[in-house]
Amino acid sequence: MKIEIVLSRFFSILVFGASALLAQEKPPAGSAERGYEAYMKYQCYTCHGTVGHGADRGTGPKLAPNPSPYAAFALQVRTPRLDMPAYRKPFLSDQELADIYAYLSSIKPSPPAKDIPLLDF
Amino acid sequence: MSDKGIDRRSFLKGAAASAAAIGTHLAANSALAQTEKPSAESKDSGRPSERVIGRPGSDFMVDVIKATGIEYIASNPGSSFRSLQESIVNYGGNKKPEFLTCMHEESSVAMAHGYAKAAGKPMGMIAHGTVGLQHAAMAVYNAWCDRVPVVMFAGNFLDADKRRPGVEWYHSVQDPAALLRDFTKWDDQPVSLQHFAESVMRAYKIATTVPMGPVLITADGDLAEEAVHDEKKLRIPKLTRSIPPQGDSGAVAEAAKLLVAAEQPVIIADRACRSQEGMKRLVGLAEALNAPVVDIGGRMNFPTTHYLCRSEDRRQLIGQADVVLLLEVADPWGQFNTISDPHHEYRRFAKPDVKTIHVCLGDTLTKSNYQDMQRFMSVDLPIAGDAQATLPALAEAVKSAGGIARRVSLTDRTTKLRDDYRQMKERARTAASQGWNASPCSTARMSATLYNTIKSEKWCVAVSGVQWNRNLWPATEYFNFLGGSGGSGVGYSAPAAVGAALANRDKGIVTVSIEGDGDLMYAPGVLWTAAHHKIPLLMVVHNNRAYHQEVMHLQKMAALHNRRMDTAAIGTTIEKPNIDFAKLAQSLGVHGEGPITDPAAIAPALTRALAAVKRGEPAVVDVVSQGR
């Protein structure tokens, strides 16, 4: 198990290091509507919020808008860096993953803090 | 007793005698006959109803409770203390203490817990020594972990010869406190009224001596119901309070030297301050050192508007720190290390050679069974002392340690520290803006809207399930934030908020809470208590329709066990049907708003709710919210 962790870490560093390259690769085709369903069904929203905005108390980081490149995204979901639960292929298909990615990519940015009077603390 | 057995005339006489005593504070030397016939002229018919007790032991117990200054007794009524309850109401005039009708003993204790933090003094509670304390136990544990005083009384019938058959046996116990002894500071079961007087005073003093905690006195039912014998011999000792101990002066000087010499000192405060004065002292120390402060929030320790308040940057600050001063921190080890979940990987985020100083009384209040003492950490300079009491000496020692040159170099940090503070605040605002228009409503928007509603009031957040308030709101007063439950026992928030709101009612402070849906459903009857006693509280229900944390735990377990990932909602969510908290509140006589799914509808609902609160009523606003 230790070795697995070390290997996956090593691999993740490689992939993140190469993210500039990967960014140019096109993500697999997916449907944002189906992606929303899958995002809710597999409860990504519990830690990342329903619109991928991230959650209070460090529960999960923000995922959208502009999710990380697909390969990095997929690697994280399949073999998370730290405490996030792993979603392995038998329980979350490649298509579902692509759909979730399409959903996250479709999310529009929130208004910036400076334009929100209630955040003028 | 059958209806026939009641002699109306003697009943009325007895009532008149008690009525005469209403409001007579400290009537210990009252000339009332001890066990008397209803009147001299009445003929003794030999009926039991001829016998009345004009001066029951419970009247004296009320005198004792009054002498402590306890203003409220939270209780769900119970026969084992019926005499004491009657004495509180009829003999004591139901004032100081006033009997608060609670719907669960857990609520009674948690109300007392919240009240103590807002009032700065304990509330009383009474429960059956058996089934009542069993209900109360978790809330007592929270108060224990949070180092909060609660003065508890338990009804019991120790003398088996006097017990009625049936329930009274079920409701009697040899040692009522046994159940709670692992997490109370002290208890006693007095067998005489003088014993009761002394033990209550001792209990109150122990409860309010730092580190504070809950105490339990058994008020024996027979002692309460029977007549006072030999009144003249009874004495109520004067209540005196212990002065909190200051840390040893040599150790304080040593700590000051370490802190002044440090390049990256950090102060972490948890249950450090007890008052505005405590905060002022901590500001004084932090400014003298120009050291950032991480307020973990067990109490309100540091103004969030101060450039040295850097609570959200804890990890980063600890990672760089060379000297860390901990002030009454419940979990010191956890400030420097962590264990990942669920893989149990150990991670340290502090430097290996960071020097640590801890001003703390934790070691003076320990029991072995429950593990609230947290993981052991070797502190370089542990100072057994009260943080608030030690701060002035420490600040003075800091000012005199190091020469002028060092003091000038300390002020050189200011520009960077101010800049870091600004960036931290900017990050919080940016994070809060994410998902601003989402439905279910984001917790940041819920928090920011709440602040906007109450910002021109004096306000207190009694409890909150979200962190945003601390990260975003400008808080400068000790009464602004009351901290958490202590032991994380769910069911604390709603009653603690009601208790705090009661303490704040007369101070003109508007009390708000951000309440978990799961927490509220433990004992929602406390809303009725708030309505009944006209306790103004603005409660926002953070209604994520789940025991949200547990959903995440199940997801982690499913992943760990390499199993399907779409079942975590089973047993963890509160849906199908959804609970309508506005209707629940309304059914209990409380102003109710919601369920709100459109974030733009939060503000008008809060405005209406605040109007109810300003009229002196409780109000509930149900916001259907994101998980966190």
Coordinates of N, CA and C in Angstrom, one line a residue, chain B residues 93-199:
Chain B
G93 N -41.1 32.9 44.9 CA -41.7 33.8 44.0 C -41.4 33.7 42.6
N94 N -40.8 32.6 42.2 CA -40.3 32.3 40.8 C -39.4 33.4 40.3
K95 N -38.6 34.0 41.1 CA -37.7 35.0 40.7 C -36.4 34.7 41.3
K96 N -35.3 34.7 40.5 CA -34.0 34.6 41.0 C -33.9 33.5 42.0
P97 N -34.1 32.2 41.7 CA -34.2 31.7 40.4 C -35.6 31.6 39.8
E98 N -35.7 31.8 38.5 CA -37.0 31.6 37.8 C -36.9 30.2 37.2
F99 N -38.0 29.5 37.2 CA -38.1 28.1 36.7 C -38.3 28.2 35.2
L100 N -37.4 27.7 34.4 CA -37.6 27.7 32.9 C -38.1 26.3 32.5
T101 N -39.2 26.3 31.8 CA -39.8 25.0 31.4 C -39.0 24.4 30.2
C102 N -38.3 23.4 30.3 CA -37.6 22.7 29.2 C -38.3 21.4 28.8
M103 N -38.0 21.0 27.6 CA -38.7 19.8 27.1 C -37.7 18.6 27.0
H104 N -36.6 18.8 27.5 CA -35.6 17.7 27.5 C -34.5 18.1 28.4
E105 N -33.9 17.2 29.2 CA -32.9 17.5 30.1 C -31.6 17.9 29.4
E106 N -31.4 17.3 28.2 CA -30.2 17.8 27.4 C -30.4 19.2 27.0
S107 N -31.6 19.7 26.8 CA -31.8 21.1 26.5 C -31.6 21.9 27.7
S108 N -32.0 21.4 28.9 CA -31.7 22.2 30.1 C -30.3 22.5 30.3
V109 N -29.4 21.5 30.2 CA -28.0 21.6 30.4 C -27.4 22.5 29.3
A110 N -27.8 22.2 28.0 CA -27.2 23.0 27.0 C -27.6 24.5 27.0
M111 N -28.8 24.7 27.5 CA -29.2 26.1 27.7 C -28.3 26.8 28.7
A112 N -28.1 26.0 29.8 CA -27.2 26.5 30.9 C -25.8 26.8 30.3
H113 N -25.4 25.9 29.5 CA -24.1 26.0 28.9 C -23.9 27.3 28.0
G114 N -24.9 27.5 27.1 CA -24.9 28.7 26.3 C -25.0 30.0 27.2
Y115 N -25.9 29.9 28.2 CA -26.1 31.0 29.1 C -24.9 31.4 29.8
A116 N -24.2 30.4 30.3 CA -23.0 30.7 31.1 C -21.9 31.5 30.3
K117 N -21.8 31.1 29.0 CA -20.8 31.8 28.2 C -21.2 33.2 27.9
A118 N -22.5 33.4 27.7 CA -22.9 34.8 27.4 C -23.1 35.6 28.7
A119 N -23.5 35.0 29.8 CA -23.7 35.8 31.0 C -22.5 35.9 31.9
G120 N -21.5 35.0 31.7 CA -20.3 35.0 32.5 C -20.6 34.5 33.9
K121 N -21.7 33.8 34.1 CA -22.0 33.1 35.4 C -22.9 31.9 35.1
P122 N -22.9 31.0 36.1 CA -23.7 29.8 35.8 C -25.2 29.9 35.9
M123 N -25.9 29.0 35.3 CA -27.3 28.8 35.4 C -27.5 27.5 36.2
G124 N -28.6 27.4 36.9 CA -28.9 26.1 37.5 C -29.7 25.2 36.6
M125 N -29.8 23.9 36.9 CA -30.7 23.0 36.2 C -31.1 21.9 37.2
I126 N -32.3 21.4 37.1 CA -32.7 20.3 38.0 C -33.3 19.2 37.1
A127 N -33.0 18.0 37.5 CA -33.5 16.8 36.7 C -33.7 15.7 37.7
H128 N -34.5 14.7 37.3 CA -34.5 13.4 38.0 C -33.1 12.9 38.1
G129 N -32.7 12.4 39.3 CA -31.4 11.8 39.4 C -31.2 10.6 38.6
T130 N -32.2 10.0 38.1 CA -32.1 8.8 37.2 C -32.3 9.2 35.8
V131 N -33.6 9.1 35.3 CA -33.9 9.3 33.9 C -33.6 10.7 33.4
G132 N -33.6 11.6 34.3 CA -33.3 13.0 33.9 C -31.8 13.2 33.6
L133 N -31.0 12.7 34.5 CA -29.5 12.8 34.3 C -29.1 12.0 33.1
Q134 N -29.8 10.8 32.9 CA -29.5 10.0 31.7 C -29.7 10.8 30.4
H135 N -30.8 11.5 30.4 CA -31.0 12.4 29.2 C -30.0 13.5 29.1
A136 N -29.6 14.0 30.3 CA -28.7 15.2 30.3 C -27.3 14.9 30.0
A137 N -26.9 13.6 30.1 CA -25.5 13.3 30.1 C -24.7 13.9 29.0
M138 N -25.1 13.8 27.7 CA -24.3 14.3 26.6 C -24.0 15.8 26.7
A139 N -25.1 16.5 27.2 CA -24.9 17.9 27.3 C -23.9 18.3 28.4
V140 N -23.9 17.5 29.4 CA -23.0 17.7 30.5 C -21.5 17.5 30.0
Y141 N -21.4 16.4 29.2 CA -20.1 16.2 28.6 C -19.6 17.3 27.7
N142 N -20.5 17.9 26.9 CA -20.1 19.1 26.2 C -19.6 20.2 27.1
A143 N -20.4 20.5 28.2 CA -20.0 21.6 29.1 C -18.7 21.3 29.7
W144 N -18.4 20.0 30.1 CA -17.2 19.6 30.6 C -16.0 19.9 29.6
C145 N -16.2 19.4 28.4 CA -15.1 19.6 27.4 C -14.9 21.1 27.1
D146 N -16.0 21.9 27.2 CA -15.9 23.3 26.9 C -15.5 24.1 28.1
R147 N -15.2 23.4 29.2 CA -14.8 24.1 30.5 C -15.8 25.2 30.9
V148 N -17.1 24.8 30.9 CA -18.1 25.8 31.2 C -18.9 25.4 32.5
P149 N -19.1 26.3 33.4 CA -19.8 25.9 34.7 C -21.3 25.7 34.5
V150 N -21.8 24.7 35.0 CA -23.3 24.4 35.1 C -23.5 23.9 36.5
V151 N -24.5 24.5 37.2 CA -24.8 24.0 38.6 C -26.0 23.1 38.5
M152 N -25.8 21.8 38.6 CA -26.9 20.9 38.4 C -27.4 20.4 39.7
F153 N -28.7 20.2 39.8 CA -29.4 19.6 41.0 C -30.1 18.3 40.5
A154 N -30.1 17.3 41.3 CA -30.8 16.1 40.9 C -31.8 15.7 42.0
G155 N -33.0 15.3 41.6 CA -33.9 14.8 42.6 C -33.7 13.3 42.8
N156 N -33.9 12.9 44.0 CA -33.7 11.4 44.3 C -34.4 11.1 45.6
F157 N -34.8 9.9 45.8 CA -35.3 9.4 47.1 C -34.4 8.4 47.7
L158 N -33.5 8.8 48.6 CA -32.5 7.8 49.0 C -33.1 6.8 50.0
D159 N -34.0 7.3 50.8 CA -34.6 6.4 51.9 C -35.6 5.4 51.3
A160 N -35.2 4.2 51.1 CA -36.1 3.2 50.5 C -37.4 3.0 51.2
D161 N -37.3 3.2 52.5 CA -38.5 3.0 53.3 C -39.7 4.0 53.0
K162 N -39.3 5.1 52.4 CA -40.3 6.1 52.2 C -40.8 6.1 50.7
R163 N -40.1 5.4 49.9 CA -40.5 5.3 48.4 C -41.8 4.7 48.2
R164 N -42.6 5.3 47.4 CA -43.9 4.7 47.0 C -43.5 3.5 46.0
P165 N -44.3 2.5 46.0 CA -44.0 1.4 45.1 C -44.0 1.9 43.6
G166 N -43.3 1.2 42.8 CA -43.4 1.4 41.3 C -42.4 2.5 40.9
V167 N -42.9 3.5 40.2 CA -42.1 4.5 39.6 C -41.0 5.1 40.5
E168 N -41.4 5.3 41.7 CA -40.5 6.0 42.6 C -39.2 5.1 42.8
W169 N -39.4 3.8 42.8 CA -38.2 3.0 42.8 C -37.4 3.1 41.5
Y170 N -38.1 3.1 40.4 CA -37.3 3.2 39.2 C -36.6 4.5 39.1
H171 N -37.1 5.5 39.8 CA -36.5 6.8 39.8 C -35.7 7.1 41.0
S172 N -35.2 6.1 41.6 CA -34.3 6.3 42.7 C -32.9 5.6 42.4
V173 N -31.9 6.1 43.0 CA -30.6 5.6 42.7 C -29.7 5.8 43.9
Q174 N -28.7 4.9 44.1 CA -27.8 5.0 45.3 C -26.9 6.2 45.1
D175 N -26.4 6.4 43.9 CA -25.4 7.3 43.6 C -25.6 8.0 42.3
P176 N -26.5 9.0 42.3 CA -26.9 9.6 41.0 C -25.8 10.2 40.2
A177 N -24.7 10.7 40.9 CA -23.7 11.3 40.1 C -22.7 10.3 39.4
A178 N -22.9 9.0 39.8 CA -21.9 8.1 39.2 C -21.9 8.1 37.7
L179 N -23.1 8.3 37.1 CA -23.2 8.4 35.7 C -22.4 9.5 35.0
L180 N -22.3 10.6 35.8 CA -21.6 11.8 35.2 C -20.3 12.1 35.8
R181 N -19.8 11.2 36.7 CA -18.6 11.6 37.5 C -17.4 11.7 36.6
D182 N -17.4 11.0 35.5 CA -16.2 11.1 34.6 C -16.1 12.5 33.9
F183 N -17.2 13.2 33.9 CA -17.1 14.5 33.3 C -17.9 15.6 34.0
T184 N -17.7 15.6 35.3 CA -18.2 16.7 36.2 C -17.0 17.0 37.1
K185 N -16.9 18.2 37.6 CA -15.8 18.6 38.5 C -16.0 18.1 39.9
W186 N -17.3 18.1 40.3 CA -17.5 17.7 41.7 C -18.9 17.4 41.9
D187 N -19.2 16.5 42.9 CA -20.6 16.2 43.2 C -20.8 15.9 44.7
D188 N -22.0 16.0 45.1 CA -22.3 15.5 46.5 C -23.8 15.2 46.6
Q189 N -24.0 14.4 47.6 CA -25.4 14.0 47.9 C -25.7 14.3 49.4
P190 N -26.0 15.5 49.7 CA -26.2 16.0 51.1 C -27.3 15.2 51.8
V191 N -27.1 14.9 53.1 CA -28.1 14.2 53.8 C -28.8 15.1 54.9
S192 N -28.3 16.3 55.0 CA -29.0 17.3 55.9 C -29.1 18.6 55.2
L193 N -29.9 19.5 55.7 CA -30.0 20.8 55.0 C -28.7 21.6 55.2
Q194 N -28.1 21.5 56.4 CA -26.8 22.3 56.5 C -25.8 21.7 55.6
H195 N -25.8 20.4 55.4 CA -24.9 19.8 54.4 C -25.2 20.3 53.0
F196 N -26.5 20.4 52.7 CA -26.9 21.0 51.4 C -26.3 22.4 51.2
A197 N -26.5 23.2 52.2 CA -26.1 24.6 52.1 C -24.6 24.7 51.8
E198 N -23.8 23.9 52.6 CA -22.4 24.0 52.4 C -21.9 23.4 51.1
S199 N -22.6 22.3 50.7 CA -22.2 21.7 49.4 C -22.6 22.5 48.2

